Coordinates of C-alpha atoms and ligand atoms in Angstrom, one line a residue:
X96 CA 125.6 61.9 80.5
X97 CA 125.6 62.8 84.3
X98 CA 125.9 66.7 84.6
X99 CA 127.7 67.3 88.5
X100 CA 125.6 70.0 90.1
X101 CA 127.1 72.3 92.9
X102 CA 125.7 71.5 95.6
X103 CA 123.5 74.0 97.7
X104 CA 124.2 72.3 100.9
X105 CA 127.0 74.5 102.2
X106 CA 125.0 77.3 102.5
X107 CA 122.9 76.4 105.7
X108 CA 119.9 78.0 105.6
X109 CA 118.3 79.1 109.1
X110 CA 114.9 79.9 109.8
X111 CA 114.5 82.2 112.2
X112 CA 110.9 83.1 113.1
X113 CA 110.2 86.9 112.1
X114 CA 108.3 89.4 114.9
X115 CA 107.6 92.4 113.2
X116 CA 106.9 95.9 115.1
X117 CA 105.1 98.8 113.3
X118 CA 105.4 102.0 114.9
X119 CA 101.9 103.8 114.6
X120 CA 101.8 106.1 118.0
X121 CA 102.4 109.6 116.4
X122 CA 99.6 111.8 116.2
X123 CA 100.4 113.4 112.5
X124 CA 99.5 116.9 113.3
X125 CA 99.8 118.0 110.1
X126 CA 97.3 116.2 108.4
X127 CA 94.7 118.5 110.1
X128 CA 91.7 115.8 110.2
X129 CA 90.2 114.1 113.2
X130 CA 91.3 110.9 111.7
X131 CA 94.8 109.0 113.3
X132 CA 97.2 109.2 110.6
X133 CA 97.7 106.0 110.0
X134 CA 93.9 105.6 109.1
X135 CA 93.9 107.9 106.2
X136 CA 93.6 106.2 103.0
X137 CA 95.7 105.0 100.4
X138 CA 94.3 103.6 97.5
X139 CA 90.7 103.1 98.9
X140 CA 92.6 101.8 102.3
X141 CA 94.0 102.3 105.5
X142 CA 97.5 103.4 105.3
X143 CA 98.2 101.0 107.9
X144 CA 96.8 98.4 106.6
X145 CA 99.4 98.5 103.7
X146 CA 102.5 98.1 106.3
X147 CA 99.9 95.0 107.9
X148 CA 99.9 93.6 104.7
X149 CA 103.1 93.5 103.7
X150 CA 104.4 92.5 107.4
X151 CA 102.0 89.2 106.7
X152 CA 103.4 88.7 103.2
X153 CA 107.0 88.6 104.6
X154 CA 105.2 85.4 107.0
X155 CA 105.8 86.9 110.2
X156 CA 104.7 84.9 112.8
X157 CA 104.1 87.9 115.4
X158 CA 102.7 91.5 114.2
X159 CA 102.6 93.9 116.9
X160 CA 101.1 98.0 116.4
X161 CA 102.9 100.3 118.9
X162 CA 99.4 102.8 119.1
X163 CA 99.0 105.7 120.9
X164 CA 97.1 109.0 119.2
X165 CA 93.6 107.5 118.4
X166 CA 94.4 104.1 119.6
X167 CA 91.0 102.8 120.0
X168 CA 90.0 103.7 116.6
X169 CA 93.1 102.0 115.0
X170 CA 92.3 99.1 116.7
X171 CA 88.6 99.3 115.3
X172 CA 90.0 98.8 112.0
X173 CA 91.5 95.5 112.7
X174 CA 89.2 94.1 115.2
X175 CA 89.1 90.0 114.3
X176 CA 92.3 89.7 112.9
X177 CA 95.8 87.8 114.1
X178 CA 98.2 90.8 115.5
X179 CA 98.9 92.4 118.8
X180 CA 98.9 95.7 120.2
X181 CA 100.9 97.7 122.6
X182 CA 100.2 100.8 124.0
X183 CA 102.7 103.5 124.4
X184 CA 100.9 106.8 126.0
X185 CA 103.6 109.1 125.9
X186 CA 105.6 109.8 122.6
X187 CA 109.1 109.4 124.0
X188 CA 110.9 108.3 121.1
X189 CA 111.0 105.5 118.6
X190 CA 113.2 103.4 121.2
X191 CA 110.8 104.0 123.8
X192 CA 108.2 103.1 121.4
X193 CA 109.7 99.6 120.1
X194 CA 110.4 99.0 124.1
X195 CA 106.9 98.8 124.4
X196 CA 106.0 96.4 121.9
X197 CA 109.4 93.9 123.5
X198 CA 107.6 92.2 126.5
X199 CA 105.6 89.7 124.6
X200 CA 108.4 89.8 121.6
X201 CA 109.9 86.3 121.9
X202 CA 113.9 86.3 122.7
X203 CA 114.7 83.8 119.5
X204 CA 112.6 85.8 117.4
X205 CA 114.2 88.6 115.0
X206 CA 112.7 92.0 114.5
X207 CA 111.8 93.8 111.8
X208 CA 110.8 97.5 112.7
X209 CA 108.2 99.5 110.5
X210 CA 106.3 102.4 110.3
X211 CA 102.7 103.1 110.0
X212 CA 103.2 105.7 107.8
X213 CA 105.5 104.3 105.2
X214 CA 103.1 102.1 103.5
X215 CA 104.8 102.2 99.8
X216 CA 107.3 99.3 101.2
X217 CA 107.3 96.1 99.5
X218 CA 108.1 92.9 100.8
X219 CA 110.8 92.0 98.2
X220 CA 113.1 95.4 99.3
X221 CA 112.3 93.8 103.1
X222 CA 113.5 90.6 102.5
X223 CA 116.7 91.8 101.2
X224 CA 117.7 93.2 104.4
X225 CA 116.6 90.0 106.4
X226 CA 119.1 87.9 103.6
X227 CA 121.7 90.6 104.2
X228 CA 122.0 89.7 108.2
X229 CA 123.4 86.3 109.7
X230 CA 121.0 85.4 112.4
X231 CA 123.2 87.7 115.1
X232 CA 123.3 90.6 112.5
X233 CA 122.1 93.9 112.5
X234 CA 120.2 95.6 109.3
X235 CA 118.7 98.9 108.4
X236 CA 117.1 99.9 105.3
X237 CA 119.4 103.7 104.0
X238 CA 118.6 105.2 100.7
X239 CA 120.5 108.1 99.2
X240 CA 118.7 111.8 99.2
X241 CA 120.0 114.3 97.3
X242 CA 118.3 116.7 100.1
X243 CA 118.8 114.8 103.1
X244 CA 117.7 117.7 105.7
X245 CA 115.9 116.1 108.6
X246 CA 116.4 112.7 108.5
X247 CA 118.9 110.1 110.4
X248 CA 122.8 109.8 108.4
X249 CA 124.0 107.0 108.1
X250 CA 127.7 107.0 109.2
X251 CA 129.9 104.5 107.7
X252 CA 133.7 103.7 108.2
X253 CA 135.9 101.9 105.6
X254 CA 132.5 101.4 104.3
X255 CA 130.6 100.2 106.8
X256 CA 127.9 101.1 108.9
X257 CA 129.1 102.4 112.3
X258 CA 126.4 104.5 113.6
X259 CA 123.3 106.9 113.0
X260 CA 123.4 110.6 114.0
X261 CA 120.0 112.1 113.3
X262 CA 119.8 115.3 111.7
X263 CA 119.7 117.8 115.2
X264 CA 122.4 116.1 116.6
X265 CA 125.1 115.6 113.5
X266 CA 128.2 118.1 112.3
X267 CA 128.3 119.7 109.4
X268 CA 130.7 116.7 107.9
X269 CA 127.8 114.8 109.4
X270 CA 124.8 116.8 107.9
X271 CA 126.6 116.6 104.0
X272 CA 126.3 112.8 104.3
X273 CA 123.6 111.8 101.3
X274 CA 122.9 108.4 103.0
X275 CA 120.3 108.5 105.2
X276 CA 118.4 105.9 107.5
X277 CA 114.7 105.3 106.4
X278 CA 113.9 104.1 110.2
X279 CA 113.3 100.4 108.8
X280 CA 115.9 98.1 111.1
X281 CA 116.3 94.6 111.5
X282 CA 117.6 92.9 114.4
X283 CA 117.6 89.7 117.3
X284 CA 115.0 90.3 119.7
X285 CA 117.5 89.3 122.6
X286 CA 120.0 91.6 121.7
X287 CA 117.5 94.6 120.5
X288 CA 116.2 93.9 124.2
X289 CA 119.7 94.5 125.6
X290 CA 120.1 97.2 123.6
X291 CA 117.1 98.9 124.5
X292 CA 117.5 98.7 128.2
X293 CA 121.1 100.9 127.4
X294 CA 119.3 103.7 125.4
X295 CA 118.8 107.4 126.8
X296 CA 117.9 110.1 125.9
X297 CA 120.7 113.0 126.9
X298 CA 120.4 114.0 123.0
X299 CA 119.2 117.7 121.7
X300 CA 115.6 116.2 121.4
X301 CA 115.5 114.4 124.9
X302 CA 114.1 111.6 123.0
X303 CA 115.1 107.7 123.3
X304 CA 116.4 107.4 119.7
X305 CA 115.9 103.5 118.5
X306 CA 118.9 104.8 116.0
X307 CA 121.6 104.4 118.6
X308 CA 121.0 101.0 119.0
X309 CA 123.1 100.6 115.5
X310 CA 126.2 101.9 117.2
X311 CA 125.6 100.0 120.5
X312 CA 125.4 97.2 117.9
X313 CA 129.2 98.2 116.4
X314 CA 130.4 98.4 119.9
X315 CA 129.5 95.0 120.6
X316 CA 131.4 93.9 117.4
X317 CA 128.2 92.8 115.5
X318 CA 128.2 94.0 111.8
X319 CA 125.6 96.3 110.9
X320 CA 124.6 96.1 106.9
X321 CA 123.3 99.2 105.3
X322 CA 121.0 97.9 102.8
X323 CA 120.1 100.4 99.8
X324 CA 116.3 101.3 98.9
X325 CA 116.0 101.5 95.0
X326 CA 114.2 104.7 95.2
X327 CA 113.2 107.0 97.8
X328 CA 109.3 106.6 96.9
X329 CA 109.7 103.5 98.0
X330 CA 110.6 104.6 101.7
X331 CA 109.1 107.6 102.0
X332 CA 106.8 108.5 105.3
X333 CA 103.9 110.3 104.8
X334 CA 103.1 113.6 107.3
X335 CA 101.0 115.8 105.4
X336 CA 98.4 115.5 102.9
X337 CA 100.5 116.5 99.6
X338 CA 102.7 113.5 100.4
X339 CA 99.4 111.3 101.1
X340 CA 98.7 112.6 97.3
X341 CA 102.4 112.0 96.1
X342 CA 102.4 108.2 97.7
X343 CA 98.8 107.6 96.0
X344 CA 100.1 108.6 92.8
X345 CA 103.4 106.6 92.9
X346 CA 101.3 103.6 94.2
X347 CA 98.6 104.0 91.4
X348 CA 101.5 104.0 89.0
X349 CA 102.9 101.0 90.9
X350 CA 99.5 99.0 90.3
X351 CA 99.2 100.3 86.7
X352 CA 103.1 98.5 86.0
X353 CA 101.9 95.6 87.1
X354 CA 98.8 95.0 85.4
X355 CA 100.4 96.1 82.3
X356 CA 103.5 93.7 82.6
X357 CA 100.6 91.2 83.0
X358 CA 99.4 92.3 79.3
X359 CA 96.3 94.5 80.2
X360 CA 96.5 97.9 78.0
X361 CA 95.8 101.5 79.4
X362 CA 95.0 104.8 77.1
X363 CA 97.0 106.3 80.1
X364 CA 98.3 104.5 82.7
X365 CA 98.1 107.8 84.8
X366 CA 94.7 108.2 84.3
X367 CA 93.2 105.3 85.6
X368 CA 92.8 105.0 90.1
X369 CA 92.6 101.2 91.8
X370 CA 91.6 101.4 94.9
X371 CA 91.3 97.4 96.1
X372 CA 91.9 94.8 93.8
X373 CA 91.7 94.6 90.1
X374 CA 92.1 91.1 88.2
X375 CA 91.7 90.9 84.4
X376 CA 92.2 88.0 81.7
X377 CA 93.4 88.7 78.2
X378 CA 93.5 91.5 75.9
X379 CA 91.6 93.9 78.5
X380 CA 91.4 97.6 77.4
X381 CA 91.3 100.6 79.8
X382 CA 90.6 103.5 78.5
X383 CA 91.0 107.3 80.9
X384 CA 89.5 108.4 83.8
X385 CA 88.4 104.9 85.1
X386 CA 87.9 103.9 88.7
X387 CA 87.9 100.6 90.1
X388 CA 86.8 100.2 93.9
X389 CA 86.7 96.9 96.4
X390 CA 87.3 93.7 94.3
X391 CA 87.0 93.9 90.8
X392 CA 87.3 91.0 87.9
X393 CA 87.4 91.5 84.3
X394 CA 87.3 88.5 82.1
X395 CA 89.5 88.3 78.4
X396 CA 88.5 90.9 75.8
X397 CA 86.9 93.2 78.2
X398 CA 86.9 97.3 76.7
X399 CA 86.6 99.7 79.4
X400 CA 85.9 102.9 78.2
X401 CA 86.2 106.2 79.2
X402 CA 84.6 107.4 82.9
X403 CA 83.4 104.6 84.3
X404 CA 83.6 103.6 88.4
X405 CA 83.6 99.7 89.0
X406 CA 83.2 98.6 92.4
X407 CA 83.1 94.7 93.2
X408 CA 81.7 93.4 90.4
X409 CA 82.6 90.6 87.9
X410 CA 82.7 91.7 84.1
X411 CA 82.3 88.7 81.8
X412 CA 84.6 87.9 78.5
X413 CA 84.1 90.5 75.3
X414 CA 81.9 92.9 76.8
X415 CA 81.8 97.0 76.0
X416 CA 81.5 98.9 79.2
X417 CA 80.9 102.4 77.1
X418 CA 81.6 105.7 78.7
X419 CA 79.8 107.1 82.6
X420 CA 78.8 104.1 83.7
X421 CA 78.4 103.2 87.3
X422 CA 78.8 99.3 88.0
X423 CA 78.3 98.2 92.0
X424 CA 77.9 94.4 93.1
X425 CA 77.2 93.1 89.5
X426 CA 77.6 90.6 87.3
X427 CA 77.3 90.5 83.7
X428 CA 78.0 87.2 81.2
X429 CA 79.9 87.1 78.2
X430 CA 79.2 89.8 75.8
X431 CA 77.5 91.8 77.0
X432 CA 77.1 95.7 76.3
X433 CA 76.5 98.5 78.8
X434 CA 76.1 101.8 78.5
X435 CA 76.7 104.9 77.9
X436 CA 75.3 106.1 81.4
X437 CA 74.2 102.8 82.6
X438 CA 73.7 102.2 86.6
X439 CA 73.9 98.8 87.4
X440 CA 73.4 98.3 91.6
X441 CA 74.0 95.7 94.0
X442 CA 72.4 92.2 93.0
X443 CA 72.1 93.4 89.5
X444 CA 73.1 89.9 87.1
X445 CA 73.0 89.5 83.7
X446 CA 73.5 86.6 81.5
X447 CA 75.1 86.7 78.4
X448 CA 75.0 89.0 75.3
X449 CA 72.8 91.4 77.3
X450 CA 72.6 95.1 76.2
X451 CA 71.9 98.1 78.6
X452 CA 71.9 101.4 77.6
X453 CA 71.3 105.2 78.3
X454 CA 69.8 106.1 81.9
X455 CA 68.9 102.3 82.4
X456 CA 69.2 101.4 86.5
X457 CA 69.3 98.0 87.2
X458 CA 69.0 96.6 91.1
X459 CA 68.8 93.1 92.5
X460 CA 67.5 91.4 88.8
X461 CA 68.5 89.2 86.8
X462 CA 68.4 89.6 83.3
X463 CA 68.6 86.0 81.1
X464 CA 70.7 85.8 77.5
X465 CA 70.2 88.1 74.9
X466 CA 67.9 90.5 76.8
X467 CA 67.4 94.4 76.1
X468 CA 67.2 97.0 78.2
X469 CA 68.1 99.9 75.6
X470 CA 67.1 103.6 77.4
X471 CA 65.6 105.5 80.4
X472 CA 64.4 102.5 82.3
X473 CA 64.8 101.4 85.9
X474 CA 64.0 97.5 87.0
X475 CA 64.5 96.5 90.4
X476 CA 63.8 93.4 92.3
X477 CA 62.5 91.8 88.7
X478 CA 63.3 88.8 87.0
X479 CA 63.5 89.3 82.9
X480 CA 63.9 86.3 80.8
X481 CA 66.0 85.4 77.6
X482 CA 65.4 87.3 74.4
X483 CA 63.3 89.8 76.5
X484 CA 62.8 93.5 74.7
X485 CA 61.8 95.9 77.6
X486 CA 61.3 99.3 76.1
X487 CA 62.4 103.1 76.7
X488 CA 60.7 104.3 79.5
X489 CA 59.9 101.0 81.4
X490 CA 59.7 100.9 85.3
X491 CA 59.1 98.0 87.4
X492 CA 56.8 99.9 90.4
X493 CA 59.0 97.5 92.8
X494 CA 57.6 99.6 96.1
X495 CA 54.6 100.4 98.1
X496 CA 56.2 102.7 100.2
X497 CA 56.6 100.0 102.7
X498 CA 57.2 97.2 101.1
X499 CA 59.0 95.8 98.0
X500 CA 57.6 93.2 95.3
X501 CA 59.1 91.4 92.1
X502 CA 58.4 91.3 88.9
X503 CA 58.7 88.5 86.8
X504 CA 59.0 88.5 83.2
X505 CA 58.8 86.0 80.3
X506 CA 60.9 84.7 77.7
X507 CA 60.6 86.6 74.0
X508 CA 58.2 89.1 75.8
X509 CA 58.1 92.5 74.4
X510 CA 57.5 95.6 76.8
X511 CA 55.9 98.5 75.1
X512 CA 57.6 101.6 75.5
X513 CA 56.2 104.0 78.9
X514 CA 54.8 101.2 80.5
X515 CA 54.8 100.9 84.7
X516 CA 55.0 97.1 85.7
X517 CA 53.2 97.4 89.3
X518 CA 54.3 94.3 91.7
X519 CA 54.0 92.0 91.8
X520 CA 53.2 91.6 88.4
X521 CA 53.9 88.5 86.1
X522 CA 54.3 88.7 82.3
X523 CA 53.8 86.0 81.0
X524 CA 56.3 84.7 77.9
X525 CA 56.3 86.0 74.7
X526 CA 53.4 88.5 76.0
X527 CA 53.1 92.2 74.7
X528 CA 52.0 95.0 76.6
X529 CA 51.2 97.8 74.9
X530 CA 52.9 101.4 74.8
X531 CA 51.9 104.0 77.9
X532 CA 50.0 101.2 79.9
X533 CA 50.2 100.4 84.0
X534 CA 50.1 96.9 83.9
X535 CA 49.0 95.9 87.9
X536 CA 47.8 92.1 86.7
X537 CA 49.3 89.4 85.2
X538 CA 49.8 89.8 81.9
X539 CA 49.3 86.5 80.1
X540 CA 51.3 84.6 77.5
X541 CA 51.9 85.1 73.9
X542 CA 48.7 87.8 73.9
X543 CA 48.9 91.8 73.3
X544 CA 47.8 93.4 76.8
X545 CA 47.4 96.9 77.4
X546 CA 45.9 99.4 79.6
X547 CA 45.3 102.8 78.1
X548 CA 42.2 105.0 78.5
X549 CA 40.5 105.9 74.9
X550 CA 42.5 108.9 73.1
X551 CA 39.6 111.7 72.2
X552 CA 39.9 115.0 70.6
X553 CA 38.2 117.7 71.7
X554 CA 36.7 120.0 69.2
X555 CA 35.2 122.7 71.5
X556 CA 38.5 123.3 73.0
X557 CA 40.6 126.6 71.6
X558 CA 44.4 127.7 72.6
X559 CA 44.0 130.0 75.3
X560 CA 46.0 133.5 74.5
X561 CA 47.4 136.2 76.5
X562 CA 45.5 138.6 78.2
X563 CA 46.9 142.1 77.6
X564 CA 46.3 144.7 80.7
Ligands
LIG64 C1 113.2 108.8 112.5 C2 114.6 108.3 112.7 C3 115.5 108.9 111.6 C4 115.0 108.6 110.2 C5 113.5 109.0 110.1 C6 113.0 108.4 108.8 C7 114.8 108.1 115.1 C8 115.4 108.7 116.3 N1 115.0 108.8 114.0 O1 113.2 110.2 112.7 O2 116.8 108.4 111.8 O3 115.8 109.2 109.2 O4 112.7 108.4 111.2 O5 111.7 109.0 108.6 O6 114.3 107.0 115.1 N2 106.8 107.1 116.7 C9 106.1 106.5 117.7 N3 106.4 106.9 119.0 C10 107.3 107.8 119.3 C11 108.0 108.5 118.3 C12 107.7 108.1 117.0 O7 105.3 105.6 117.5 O8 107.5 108.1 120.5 C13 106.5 106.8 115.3 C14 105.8 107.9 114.6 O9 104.4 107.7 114.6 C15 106.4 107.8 113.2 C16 107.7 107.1 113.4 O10 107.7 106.5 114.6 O11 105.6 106.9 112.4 C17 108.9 108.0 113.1 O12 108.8 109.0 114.1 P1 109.4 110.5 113.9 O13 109.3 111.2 115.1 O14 108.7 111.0 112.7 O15 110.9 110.2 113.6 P2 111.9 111.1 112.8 O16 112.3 112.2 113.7 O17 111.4 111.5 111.5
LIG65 CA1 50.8 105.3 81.6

C-alpha cells in the first residue's frame, strides 16, 4: 500500500543569512561596581556572554557588540573569538546605537537586535520571531506586563502591530496598554538602513528611538508581527543588582528543569547553583547546597551529597561524594568514595574503588585501584599504587621550599600512621613503614621500615606544680 504524502514543497523555504546586533553601550549606573554591566556574572559568566551564545546558536553568520561604557574591557573578554565591534561614544539612543553597528551589516542580510543585558533569552523564543516574518517582514518580540510602567507599548490596530510609543511619550489610553515591547526586533538590513537614516529624535527624551522604525515600517505597508514572549523572565533586562539575583535564580531553575527532564534527581532543585556546564549519566543524585563550577561530568549512579563545590572535574560511575567536599581538576574511577571533608586539587586522579576520607588533600597524584586514603592526610606530587593503605596522619614532604619532588609508592604497601614521606622518596611494594617515622630513603619492598628514636621513661622526672605567691 502506497500512503500519498502532502507534499512540503509549496512552502518555499528561504534562507536568509542572519546579522545579529547586541546593544551593550549603556553604562548601568545602578549596579554601583567598576565592572561594565554587561560583564557581571550570571551563573559563573559574563552576562554578555549569554546573549553571544545564544546569537551563535541561532547560526548567525555576523555578531556585532555596539560598546561604549568600558569598551575595552568588554572586548577583553572575547579577545580570539569570530564577532565584530562597533563603537558608539555617545549614548544617543538605541537607533543611534544599532546605526552604528549598520556600515559593515550586509544589505541581504536580516537583523536581529539584542541586548546585553537580557541574557535569559533562548534561542527557540528567537526563532519564532524570525519564522513569523517573510523575508521583507518586520518582527519584534512584546510580552504582556501586568505593570507595564516604563517600558515601550505596543500599539496595535484591528490587531495588528502599528507602532511603539515608549512610556514618556504615550497617552493615558496609551500608558493602560499591557503589551509592551521587550526591545528585541527583527528586520532586513536594507530596509532597517532606510529606516534608520529617517529616525530623529524631536521626542520628550531627545533620543533616536530604534522603536519608531516599527511604524516607519507600517507606513511603508510592510506588516509588523508582534510575537508573544511566554513569560516575562524570559525578557527581562537586568539594571540593578536584585534583578542580577532574580535572573540567576530563574536561570538556575532553568538549568535545574533541564537536567531533571533528562532523569537526574535533586533533594531541591532550588538548592543546588551551576555555574558552567554540568553533564551526568543515569540515576545521578543531588542532594542541597551543591555547587558545580567550569565543566563538570558525573557518570551513572553518582550520589552527591550535601555541601559539596565541584569545579571541572570528571566523577566516575557509583561513587559517594559525602558531605563538604571540595573537588577541583580531578578525576576519580568508578566507585569510588570521598569524603566527608575531602580536598581533592588540580591533577588529583584516582582509579577505581578508591576511598578518601576526613581532612585528606590530594594534589597532582595518582592514586591506582582500591587504594585508601581514610583521614587527616595530604599527598601531593606522589604516585600511590593499587591496594595501597596510607594511614591517618600521612604527609608526603613534596617541598624544599624551593623546589618540589615525588613520591612514589608501591602496590599493597602499608603506611603507618604519622609518618612524613620526605621526597623524593620511593616505597617500595608491599613495604611497611612503621607508625610516627620520617622516612627520607627509599623504603624497600615487602620489609617493615621505620625511623623512630628509642621510647624511655624517665624515672627522676616529677609533675611540676604551681607555685603559690
Ligand atoms: C527600550 C525601548 C523600549 C522597551 C525597553 C525594554 C527604545 C527607544 N525603547 O527602552 O521600547 O520597552 O527598551 O527594556 O528603544 N543602549 C545603547 N546605546 C544607547 C541607548 C541604549 O547601547 O544609546 C542599550 C543599553 O545599554 C541597554 C539597551 O540599549 O542595554 C536599552 O536601553 P535603555 O535606555 O535601557 O532603553 P529603555 O529606555 O529601557
Ligand atoms: Ca615523626
Amino acid at each position: 500500500m502506497i500512503i500519498a504524502r502532502p507534499t512540503t514543497a509549496s512552502r518555499k523555504i528561504v534562507r536568509v543569512k542572519l546579522s545579529i546586533i547586541i546593544l551593550a553601550a549603556g553604562q548601568g549606573t545602578r549596579m554601583r561596581s567598576e565592572k561594565p554591566k554587561v560583564l557581571q556574572s550570571l551563573a559563573g559568566r559574563p552576562m554578555l556572554r549569554h546573549v553571544v551564545e545564544c546569537a551563535r546558536a541561532l547560526g548567525a553568520a555576523d555578531i556585532c557588540v555596539v560598546h561604549g561604557f568600558g569598551g575595552a574591557e568588554v572586548q577583553d573578554e572575547f579577545a580570539g573569538e569570530k564577532m565584530r565591534w562597533a563603537l558608539q561614544s555617545e549614548q544617543l539612543g538605541t537607533g543611534h546605537a544599532v546605526m552604528q553597528a549598520m556600515p559593515e551589516t550586509p544589505d541581504d542580510n536580516r537583523v536581529l537586535i539584542l541586548f546585553g543585558d537580557v541574557p535569559l533569552l533562548r534561542p527557540a523564543t528567537l526563532k519564532r520571531i524570525i519564522d513569523a516574518c517573510a523575508p521583507d517582514e518586520v518582527g519584534v518580540l512584546t510580552v504582556d506586563m501586568e505593570n507595564p510602567f516604563g517600558y515601550g507599548r505596543i500599539v496595535r490596530e484591528h490587531g495588528k502591530v502599528v507602532r511603539n510609543v515608549e512610556e514618556k511619550d504615550a497617552n493615558a489610553v496609551e500608558r493602560a496598554i499591557r503589551e509592551i515591547n521587550t526591545g528585541v526586533q527583527s528586520m532586513p538590513a536594507a530596509r532597517l538602513k532606510g529606516w534608520l537614516s529617517r529616525l530623529g529624535n524631536s521626542n520628550s527624551q531627545g533620543e533616536y528611538y530604534l522603536t519608531d522604525v516599527l511604524g516607519m515600517a507600517v507606513e511603508d505597508g510592510i506588516a509588523v508581527h508582534g510575537v508573544k514572549a511566554e513569560s516575562w523572565v524570559e525578557v527581562m533586562g537586568i539594571n540593578d543588582r536584585k534583578q542580577l539575583a532574580q535572573a540567576e535564580r530563574a536561570l538556575q531553575a532553568r538549568q535545574v528543569d533541564e537536567l531533571m527532564s533528562q532523569g537526574v534527581g535533586f533533594a531541591d532543585p532550588a538548592r543546588v547553583d551551576i555555574r558552567g556546564t554540568l553533564s551526568c549519566g543515569k540515576d545521578v543524585f543531588i542532594d542541597v547546597n551543591a555547587v558545580f563550577e567550569g565543566d563538570v561530568v558525573l557518570g551513572d549512579n553518582v550520589r552527591i551529597e550535601s555541601n559539596n563545590v565541584i569545579r571541572n572535574s570528571n566523577i566516575g560511575d557509583d561513587n559517594v561524594i559525602h558531605p563538604n567536599c571540595h573537588i577541583e581538576g580531578a578525576t576519580t574511577g568508578a566507585h569510588c568514595e570521598i569524603g566527608p571533608f575531602s580536598r581533592l586539587r588540580p591533577g588529583a586522579e584516582l582509579a577505581a574503588h578508591v576511598k578518601v576520607g576526613n581532612f585528606v588533600e590530594i594534589k597532582k597524584s595518582t592514586v591506582a585501584d582500591g587504594s585508601k586514603v581514610n583521614h587527616l592526610t595530604y599527598i601531593g606530587d606522589t604516585t600511590i599504587g593499587k591496594n595501597v593503605n596510607v594511614g591517618a596522619g600521612t604527609i608526603t614532604c613534596n617541598y624544599d621550599g624551593a623546589n618540589k619532588f615525588r613520591t612514589i609508592i608501591g602496590d599493597n604497601a602499608f603506611i603507618g600512621s604519622g609518618v612524613e614521606l620526605v621526597a623524593p622518596v620511593e616505597v617500595g611494594a608491599g613495604a611497611v613503614i612503621g607508625a610516627g617515622s620520617t622516612i627520607s630513603k627509599d623504603a624497600p619492598p615487602d620489609k617493615l621500615t621505620l625511623e623512630r628514636s628509642r621510647q624511655v621513661t624517665v624515672p627522676s622526672w616529677t609533675r611540676p606544680s604551681k607555685k603559690s605567691h
